[in-house]
Amino acid sequence: MKIIDIYFSNKGKRIMIVIFAFIMFYLVSYVLNPYSRWWVEYINSSYYEILGEMTITFLFCVIMSESSIFMHKLLNKRFPWTQAPLKRLSIETIANIILVLILIFFQVLIHIALSGEEKREMSPQDLTDFAQFIVVSILIGLMISGINTGNFLIMNWKSSAMEALENKVKAAQHEQAAAEAELLALKLQIDPHFVFNNLSVLSELILEDQQLGYEYAENFSKVYRYLLLNAKKDLISLADEIKFIHAYIFLLQQRAGTGVQFNIEIDPALNHLRIPPLTLQLLIENALKHNKLLKDDPLKISIKGTDSEELTVSNGIKALDRKPVSAGIGLDNIKKRYRLLGKALPTIVQDSQQFTVIVPLIKL
């Protein structure tokens, strides 16, 4: 709900404004002219007459207050305070004065219709009292307008402050999630086993097959370049993520041999969509970490993308004898980043044979 709707739906505040207007109406009238004929007649009136007059005044204050609120809401849509404050202030002031004069006009018509005094000539004292009534009504109308405006601006300021604070918190959470993803990537970079294994494989390939060794070195550099350039980003195109994954898979297959098999089927129409960087790498790492890699029964990992604007990453289950200590870190990081982006979270589907993660793709 918008702040303007929250404010104007607060019945307690609206009632308080009416009561304030009612009290101020009598107070200002008395301060302006405590010896007017109206006050003399008012004091000498019966309780029934005083109650009737107060009821009419209260209804007048209710109508004036509600009309002022309606005018305020209308002007907020047509002339917001953020666009031209001075123009808005001038328009609202003039509009409230006109509104009060219209209400007074109808009140006079009702009084004439009920009393039948349309032909009665007004004395100078009557004109003075009527002028005082107009001045007091306009002052009360402007007070109501000022209260409405002040409360609205204060609540709007509070809402903006809270929204700014929430954005700061969300930005900090984004940074934390990005830092965690970067940390995972850095761990991969500085992991001596990862580095030495790749260098060892590279040296062997160079001796055995120079062309394959060259391809391995090229993909090795692509992986590191991607990790360095994109780990801190919130989103990256699916096309770039898939290029990185192909390079990363090339390295894995040279090390793991036939212990793992990959099947990637991505509809080219999805390449423009976005995904948090390293999402697929973390899912592959998760699959490798939790399953055995057997040459005679390789682990099969499938990455598929269809026109449903989501990726399905699945792998068979060949559970290890002991559960890894860091189980779930990669999946938690992916979910956290999607949550902070305000997008639908990845869905995990698991049975005794298959582990599947459905990853939503994001439109910009």
CSV table of C-alpha atoms in Angstrom, one decimal:
chain,number,residue,atom,x,y,z
A,1,MET,CA,0.0,0.0,0.0
A,2,LYS,CA,1.3,3.5,-0.8
A,3,ILE,CA,2.1,5.9,1.9
A,4,ILE,CA,-0.7,8.2,0.9
A,5,ASP,CA,-3.2,5.4,1.1
A,6,ILE,CA,-1.9,4.4,4.6
A,7,TYR,CA,-2.1,7.9,5.8
A,8,PHE,CA,-5.6,8.7,4.6
A,9,SER,CA,-7.0,5.3,5.7
A,10,ASN,CA,-6.0,6.1,9.3
A,11,LYS,CA,-9.4,6.8,10.8
A,12,GLY,CA,-8.0,7.8,14.1
A,13,LYS,CA,-6.0,10.7,12.6
A,14,ARG,CA,-9.0,11.8,10.6
A,15,ILE,CA,-11.2,11.9,13.7
A,16,MET,CA,-8.5,13.9,15.6
A,17,ILE,CA,-8.4,16.4,12.8
A,18,VAL,CA,-12.2,16.9,12.9
A,19,ILE,CA,-12.0,17.4,16.7
A,20,PHE,CA,-9.2,19.8,16.4
A,21,ALA,CA,-11.1,21.8,13.7
A,22,PHE,CA,-14.2,21.8,15.9
A,23,ILE,CA,-12.3,23.2,19.0
A,24,MET,CA,-10.3,25.7,16.9
A,25,PHE,CA,-13.5,27.0,15.3
A,26,TYR,CA,-14.8,28.2,18.6
A,27,LEU,CA,-11.4,29.3,20.0
A,28,VAL,CA,-10.5,31.4,16.9
A,29,SER,CA,-14.0,32.9,16.8
A,30,TYR,CA,-13.7,33.9,20.4
A,31,VAL,CA,-10.2,35.3,20.0
A,32,LEU,CA,-11.1,37.4,17.0
A,33,ASN,CA,-14.1,39.0,18.7
A,34,PRO,CA,-15.1,37.8,22.2
A,35,TYR,CA,-17.8,40.6,22.5
A,36,SER,CA,-19.6,39.8,19.2
A,37,ARG,CA,-23.4,39.6,19.3
A,38,TRP,CA,-23.1,35.9,18.2
A,39,TRP,CA,-21.3,35.0,21.5
A,40,VAL,CA,-23.8,37.0,23.5
A,41,GLU,CA,-26.7,35.1,21.9
A,42,TYR,CA,-24.8,31.8,22.2
A,43,ILE,CA,-24.3,32.2,25.9
A,44,ASN,CA,-27.9,33.1,26.5
A,45,SER,CA,-29.2,30.2,24.4
A,46,SER,CA,-30.8,27.1,25.9
A,47,TYR,CA,-28.9,23.8,26.1
A,48,TYR,CA,-31.0,22.4,23.3
A,49,GLU,CA,-30.1,25.3,21.0
A,50,ILE,CA,-26.4,25.1,22.0
A,51,LEU,CA,-26.4,21.4,21.3
A,52,GLY,CA,-28.1,21.9,17.9
A,53,GLU,CA,-25.6,24.7,17.0
A,54,MET,CA,-22.6,22.5,18.1
A,55,THR,CA,-23.9,19.6,16.0
A,56,ILE,CA,-24.2,21.8,12.9
A,57,THR,CA,-20.7,23.2,13.5
A,58,PHE,CA,-19.3,19.6,14.0
A,59,LEU,CA,-20.9,18.4,10.8
A,60,PHE,CA,-19.4,21.5,9.0
A,61,CYS,CA,-16.0,20.6,10.4
A,62,VAL,CA,-16.4,16.9,9.3
A,63,ILE,CA,-17.4,18.0,5.7
A,64,MET,CA,-14.6,20.6,5.6
A,65,SER,CA,-12.0,18.1,6.8
A,66,GLU,CA,-13.0,15.2,4.5
A,67,SER,CA,-13.2,17.6,1.6
A,68,SER,CA,-9.7,18.9,2.4
A,69,ILE,CA,-8.4,15.3,2.5
A,70,PHE,CA,-10.1,14.5,-0.8
A,71,MET,CA,-8.6,17.7,-2.4
A,72,HIS,CA,-5.2,16.7,-0.9
A,73,LYS,CA,-5.4,13.2,-2.5
A,74,LEU,CA,-6.4,14.6,-5.8
A,75,LEU,CA,-3.6,17.1,-5.9
A,76,ASN,CA,-1.1,14.4,-4.9
A,77,LYS,CA,-1.9,12.7,-8.1
A,78,ARG,CA,-2.0,15.7,-10.4
A,79,PHE,CA,0.7,18.0,-8.7
A,80,PRO,CA,3.1,15.9,-6.5
A,81,TRP,CA,5.1,17.8,-4.0
A,82,THR,CA,8.3,16.4,-5.5
A,83,GLN,CA,7.8,18.1,-8.8
A,84,ALA,CA,7.0,21.8,-8.0
A,85,PRO,CA,6.6,22.4,-4.2
A,86,LEU,CA,5.8,26.2,-4.5
A,87,LYS,CA,3.2,25.6,-7.2
A,88,ARG,CA,1.6,22.8,-5.3
A,89,LEU,CA,1.5,24.9,-2.1
A,90,SER,CA,-0.2,27.8,-4.0
A,91,ILE,CA,-2.7,25.5,-5.7
A,92,GLU,CA,-3.6,23.7,-2.5
A,93,THR,CA,-4.1,27.0,-0.6
A,94,ILE,CA,-6.3,28.5,-3.3
A,95,ALA,CA,-8.2,25.3,-3.7
A,96,ASN,CA,-8.9,25.0,0.0
A,97,ILE,CA,-10.1,28.7,0.2
A,98,ILE,CA,-12.5,28.1,-2.7
A,99,LEU,CA,-13.6,24.8,-1.1
A,100,VAL,CA,-14.5,26.6,2.2
A,101,LEU,CA,-16.3,29.4,0.4
A,102,ILE,CA,-18.4,26.8,-1.5
A,103,LEU,CA,-19.2,25.0,1.8
A,104,ILE,CA,-20.3,28.3,3.4
A,105,PHE,CA,-22.5,29.1,0.3
A,106,PHE,CA,-24.3,25.8,0.7
A,107,GLN,CA,-24.6,26.3,4.4
A,108,VAL,CA,-26.2,29.7,3.9
A,109,LEU,CA,-28.6,28.2,1.4
A,110,ILE,CA,-29.6,25.5,3.8
A,111,HIS,CA,-30.0,28.1,6.6
A,112,ILE,CA,-32.3,30.2,4.4
A,113,ALA,CA,-34.3,27.2,3.3
A,114,LEU,CA,-34.9,26.1,6.9
A,115,SER,CA,-35.5,29.6,8.5
A,116,GLY,CA,-37.3,31.3,5.6
A,117,GLU,CA,-35.3,34.5,6.1
A,118,GLU,CA,-34.3,35.1,2.4
A,119,LYS,CA,-35.9,38.6,2.4
A,120,ARG,CA,-34.4,39.7,5.7
A,121,GLU,CA,-32.0,42.6,5.4
A,122,MET,CA,-28.6,42.2,7.1
A,123,SER,CA,-27.5,44.8,9.6
A,124,PRO,CA,-23.9,46.0,9.7
A,125,GLN,CA,-23.4,43.8,12.8
A,126,ASP,CA,-24.8,40.8,10.8
A,127,LEU,CA,-22.3,41.5,8.0
A,128,THR,CA,-19.5,41.8,10.5
A,129,ASP,CA,-20.4,38.4,12.1
A,130,PHE,CA,-20.8,36.8,8.7
A,131,ALA,CA,-17.4,38.1,7.6
A,132,GLN,CA,-15.9,36.8,10.8
A,133,PHE,CA,-17.5,33.4,10.1
A,134,ILE,CA,-15.9,33.4,6.7
A,135,VAL,CA,-12.5,34.3,8.0
A,136,VAL,CA,-12.6,31.7,10.8
A,137,SER,CA,-13.8,29.0,8.3
A,138,ILE,CA,-10.9,29.9,5.9
A,139,LEU,CA,-8.4,29.8,8.7
A,140,ILE,CA,-9.7,26.5,10.0
A,141,GLY,CA,-9.6,25.1,6.4
A,142,LEU,CA,-6.0,26.2,6.0
A,143,MET,CA,-5.1,24.7,9.3
A,144,ILE,CA,-6.6,21.4,8.3
A,145,SER,CA,-4.8,21.6,5.0
A,146,GLY,CA,-1.5,22.3,6.9
A,147,ILE,CA,-2.0,19.4,9.2
A,148,ASN,CA,-2.8,17.1,6.3
A,149,THR,CA,0.2,18.3,4.4
A,150,GLY,CA,2.5,18.2,7.4
A,151,ASN,CA,1.5,14.7,8.4
A,152,PHE,CA,1.7,13.4,4.9
A,153,LEU,CA,5.2,14.9,4.3
A,154,ILE,CA,6.5,13.5,7.7
A,155,MET,CA,5.1,10.1,7.0
A,156,ASN,CA,6.5,10.2,3.4
A,157,TRP,CA,9.9,11.2,4.8
A,158,LYS,CA,9.8,8.4,7.3
A,159,SER,CA,8.8,5.9,4.6
A,160,SER,CA,11.6,7.2,2.3
A,161,ALA,CA,14.1,6.9,5.2
A,162,MET,CA,13.0,3.4,6.0
A,163,GLU,CA,13.1,2.5,2.3
A,164,ALA,CA,16.6,3.9,2.0
A,165,LEU,CA,17.7,1.9,5.1
A,166,GLU,CA,16.2,-1.2,3.6
A,167,ASN,CA,18.0,-0.6,0.4
A,168,LYS,CA,21.3,-0.2,2.3
A,169,VAL,CA,20.7,-3.4,4.1
A,170,LYS,CA,19.8,-5.2,0.9
A,171,ALA,CA,22.9,-3.8,-0.8
A,172,ALA,CA,25.0,-5.0,2.1
A,173,GLN,CA,23.4,-8.4,1.8
A,174,HIS,CA,24.1,-8.4,-2.0
A,175,GLU,CA,27.7,-7.5,-1.3
A,176,GLN,CA,27.9,-10.3,1.3
A,177,ALA,CA,26.4,-12.9,-1.1
A,178,ALA,CA,28.7,-11.7,-3.9
A,179,ALA,CA,31.7,-11.8,-1.5
A,180,GLU,CA,30.7,-15.4,-0.5
A,181,ALA,CA,30.5,-16.3,-4.2
A,182,GLU,CA,33.8,-14.6,-4.8
A,183,LEU,CA,35.3,-16.4,-1.8
A,184,LEU,CA,34.2,-19.7,-3.3
A,185,ALA,CA,35.8,-18.8,-6.6
A,186,LEU,CA,39.0,-17.6,-4.8
A,187,LYS,CA,39.1,-20.9,-2.9
A,188,LEU,CA,39.0,-22.7,-6.2
A,189,GLN,CA,41.8,-20.4,-7.6
A,190,ILE,CA,44.1,-20.8,-4.6
A,191,ASP,CA,43.3,-24.4,-3.8
A,192,PRO,CA,46.7,-26.0,-4.2
A,193,HIS,CA,45.1,-29.3,-5.3
A,194,PHE,CA,43.2,-27.5,-8.1
A,195,VAL,CA,46.2,-25.6,-9.2
A,196,PHE,CA,48.7,-28.4,-9.0
A,197,ASN,CA,46.3,-30.9,-10.5
A,198,ASN,CA,45.7,-28.7,-13.5
A,199,LEU,CA,49.4,-27.9,-13.9
A,200,SER,CA,50.3,-31.5,-13.6
A,201,VAL,CA,47.7,-32.5,-16.2
A,202,LEU,CA,49.0,-29.6,-18.4
A,203,SER,CA,52.6,-30.8,-18.2
A,204,GLU,CA,51.6,-34.4,-19.0
A,205,LEU,CA,49.5,-33.3,-22.0
A,206,ILE,CA,52.3,-31.1,-23.4
A,207,LEU,CA,54.6,-34.1,-23.4
A,208,GLU,CA,52.0,-36.5,-24.8
A,209,ASP,CA,49.9,-34.2,-27.1
A,210,GLN,CA,51.0,-30.6,-27.7
A,211,GLN,CA,47.8,-29.6,-29.4
A,212,LEU,CA,45.7,-31.0,-26.5
A,213,GLY,CA,48.1,-29.3,-24.1
A,214,TYR,CA,47.6,-26.0,-25.9
A,215,GLU,CA,43.8,-26.4,-25.7
A,216,TYR,CA,44.0,-27.3,-22.0
A,217,ALA,CA,46.1,-24.2,-21.2
A,218,GLU,CA,43.7,-22.0,-23.2
A,219,ASN,CA,40.7,-23.3,-21.3
A,220,PHE,CA,42.6,-23.0,-18.0
A,221,SER,CA,43.2,-19.3,-18.7
A,222,LYS,CA,39.5,-18.8,-19.7
A,223,VAL,CA,38.4,-20.3,-16.4
A,224,TYR,CA,40.7,-18.0,-14.4
A,225,ARG,CA,39.8,-15.0,-16.4
A,226,TYR,CA,36.1,-15.6,-15.9
A,227,LEU,CA,36.6,-16.1,-12.1
A,228,LEU,CA,38.6,-12.8,-11.8
A,229,LEU,CA,36.3,-10.7,-13.9
A,230,ASN,CA,32.8,-11.9,-13.1
A,231,ALA,CA,32.8,-13.3,-9.5
A,232,LYS,CA,31.6,-9.9,-8.1
A,233,LYS,CA,28.8,-9.3,-10.6
A,234,ASP,CA,25.2,-9.8,-9.6
A,235,LEU,CA,24.1,-11.2,-13.0
A,236,ILE,CA,25.7,-12.3,-16.2
A,237,SER,CA,24.3,-13.5,-19.6
A,238,LEU,CA,23.6,-17.2,-19.9
A,239,ALA,CA,25.8,-17.2,-23.0
A,240,ASP,CA,28.9,-16.1,-21.1
A,241,GLU,CA,28.1,-18.6,-18.3
A,242,ILE,CA,27.8,-21.4,-20.8
A,243,LYS,CA,31.1,-20.5,-22.4
A,244,PHE,CA,32.8,-20.5,-19.0
A,245,ILE,CA,31.2,-23.9,-18.2
A,246,HIS,CA,32.5,-25.5,-21.4
A,247,ALA,CA,36.0,-24.4,-20.5
A,248,TYR,CA,35.6,-25.6,-16.9
A,249,ILE,CA,34.2,-29.0,-18.1
A,250,PHE,CA,37.1,-29.4,-20.4
A,251,LEU,CA,39.5,-29.2,-17.5
A,252,LEU,CA,37.4,-31.5,-15.4
A,253,GLN,CA,37.2,-34.2,-18.1
A,254,GLN,CA,40.9,-34.1,-18.7
A,255,ARG,CA,41.4,-34.8,-14.9
A,256,ALA,CA,38.5,-37.1,-14.2
A,257,GLY,CA,38.6,-38.9,-17.5
A,258,THR,CA,35.6,-41.0,-18.1
A,259,GLY,CA,34.4,-40.8,-14.5
A,260,VAL,CA,32.0,-38.0,-15.3
A,261,GLN,CA,30.0,-37.3,-18.4
A,262,PHE,CA,28.2,-34.0,-19.3
A,263,ASN,CA,25.3,-33.3,-21.6
A,264,ILE,CA,24.5,-29.6,-22.3
A,265,GLU,CA,21.4,-28.7,-24.3
A,266,ILE,CA,20.7,-25.0,-24.3
A,267,ASP,CA,18.1,-23.3,-26.6
A,268,PRO,CA,20.0,-20.3,-28.2
A,269,ALA,CA,16.9,-18.2,-27.7
A,270,LEU,CA,17.8,-18.2,-23.9
A,271,ASN,CA,21.3,-16.8,-24.4
A,272,HIS,CA,20.2,-13.2,-23.6
A,273,LEU,CA,18.7,-14.1,-20.3
A,274,ARG,CA,20.7,-13.6,-17.1
A,275,ILE,CA,22.0,-15.8,-14.3
A,276,PRO,CA,24.1,-15.1,-11.2
A,277,PRO,CA,27.7,-15.9,-12.2
A,278,LEU,CA,29.2,-19.2,-11.1
A,279,THR,CA,25.8,-20.7,-10.6
A,280,LEU,CA,26.4,-23.7,-12.9
A,281,GLN,CA,30.0,-24.1,-11.6
A,282,LEU,CA,28.7,-24.3,-8.1
A,283,LEU,CA,26.1,-26.9,-9.1
A,284,ILE,CA,28.6,-29.0,-10.9
A,285,GLU,CA,31.0,-28.8,-7.9
A,286,ASN,CA,28.1,-29.8,-5.7
A,287,ALA,CA,27.4,-32.9,-7.8
A,288,LEU,CA,31.1,-33.9,-7.9
A,289,LYS,CA,31.5,-33.3,-4.2
A,290,HIS,CA,28.6,-35.6,-3.2
A,291,ASN,CA,29.1,-38.5,-5.7
A,292,LYS,CA,31.6,-41.1,-6.6
A,293,LEU,CA,33.4,-40.8,-10.0
A,294,LEU,CA,33.6,-44.3,-11.4
A,295,LYS,CA,35.1,-45.1,-14.9
A,296,ASP,CA,32.9,-48.1,-15.4
A,297,ASP,CA,29.8,-46.3,-14.2
A,298,PRO,CA,30.4,-42.6,-14.8
A,299,LEU,CA,28.4,-39.8,-13.1
A,300,LYS,CA,26.2,-38.2,-15.6
A,301,ILE,CA,25.5,-34.4,-15.3
A,302,SER,CA,22.9,-32.8,-17.5
A,303,ILE,CA,22.3,-29.1,-18.1
A,304,LYS,CA,19.2,-28.3,-20.2
A,305,GLY,CA,17.5,-25.1,-21.1
A,306,THR,CA,14.2,-24.9,-22.9
A,307,ASP,CA,11.7,-22.2,-23.8
A,308,SER,CA,10.4,-22.2,-20.2
A,309,GLU,CA,13.1,-19.7,-19.3
A,310,GLU,CA,14.8,-21.9,-16.8
A,311,LEU,CA,17.7,-24.3,-16.6
A,312,THR,CA,17.5,-27.9,-15.3
A,313,VAL,CA,20.7,-29.2,-13.8
A,314,SER,CA,20.5,-32.8,-12.9
A,315,ASN,CA,22.9,-35.6,-11.9
A,316,GLY,CA,22.6,-39.2,-11.0
A,317,ILE,CA,23.1,-40.2,-7.4
A,318,LYS,CA,26.2,-42.3,-6.5
A,319,ALA,CA,26.5,-41.3,-2.9
A,320,LEU,CA,29.8,-41.2,-1.1
A,321,ASP,CA,30.3,-43.3,2.0
A,322,ARG,CA,30.8,-40.2,4.1
A,323,LYS,CA,29.0,-36.9,3.6
A,324,PRO,CA,31.3,-34.0,2.8
A,325,VAL,CA,31.8,-31.5,5.7
A,326,SER,CA,30.9,-28.4,3.6
A,327,ALA,CA,27.7,-29.9,2.1
A,328,GLY,CA,25.2,-27.4,0.9
A,329,ILE,CA,27.3,-24.3,0.9
A,330,GLY,CA,27.1,-23.8,-2.9
A,331,LEU,CA,23.4,-24.4,-3.0
A,332,ASP,CA,22.8,-22.0,-0.1
A,333,ASN,CA,24.8,-19.3,-1.8
A,334,ILE,CA,22.8,-19.6,-5.0
A,335,LYS,CA,19.5,-19.4,-3.1
A,336,LYS,CA,20.7,-16.4,-1.2
A,337,ARG,CA,21.6,-14.5,-4.3
A,338,TYR,CA,18.3,-15.2,-6.0
A,339,ARG,CA,16.5,-14.2,-2.8
A,340,LEU,CA,18.4,-10.9,-2.6
A,341,LEU,CA,17.6,-10.2,-6.3
A,342,GLY,CA,13.9,-10.6,-5.5
A,343,LYS,CA,13.5,-13.5,-7.9
A,344,ALA,CA,12.0,-16.9,-7.7
A,345,LEU,CA,14.3,-19.3,-5.9
A,346,PRO,CA,15.8,-22.4,-7.5
A,347,THR,CA,13.8,-25.5,-6.9
A,348,ILE,CA,15.4,-28.8,-5.7
A,349,VAL,CA,13.9,-32.1,-6.7
A,350,GLN,CA,15.4,-35.3,-5.4
A,351,ASP,CA,14.6,-39.0,-5.4
A,352,SER,CA,16.6,-42.1,-5.0
A,353,GLN,CA,18.0,-42.0,-8.5
A,354,GLN,CA,18.3,-38.3,-9.5
A,355,PHE,CA,19.2,-35.0,-8.0
A,356,THR,CA,17.8,-32.0,-9.9
A,357,VAL,CA,18.0,-28.2,-9.5
A,358,ILE,CA,15.7,-26.0,-11.5
A,359,VAL,CA,17.4,-22.6,-11.9
A,360,PRO,CA,15.2,-19.6,-13.1
A,361,LEU,CA,16.6,-17.4,-15.8
A,362,ILE,CA,16.2,-13.7,-15.3
A,363,LYS,CA,15.0,-11.0,-17.7
A,364,LEU,CA,16.4,-7.5,-17.5
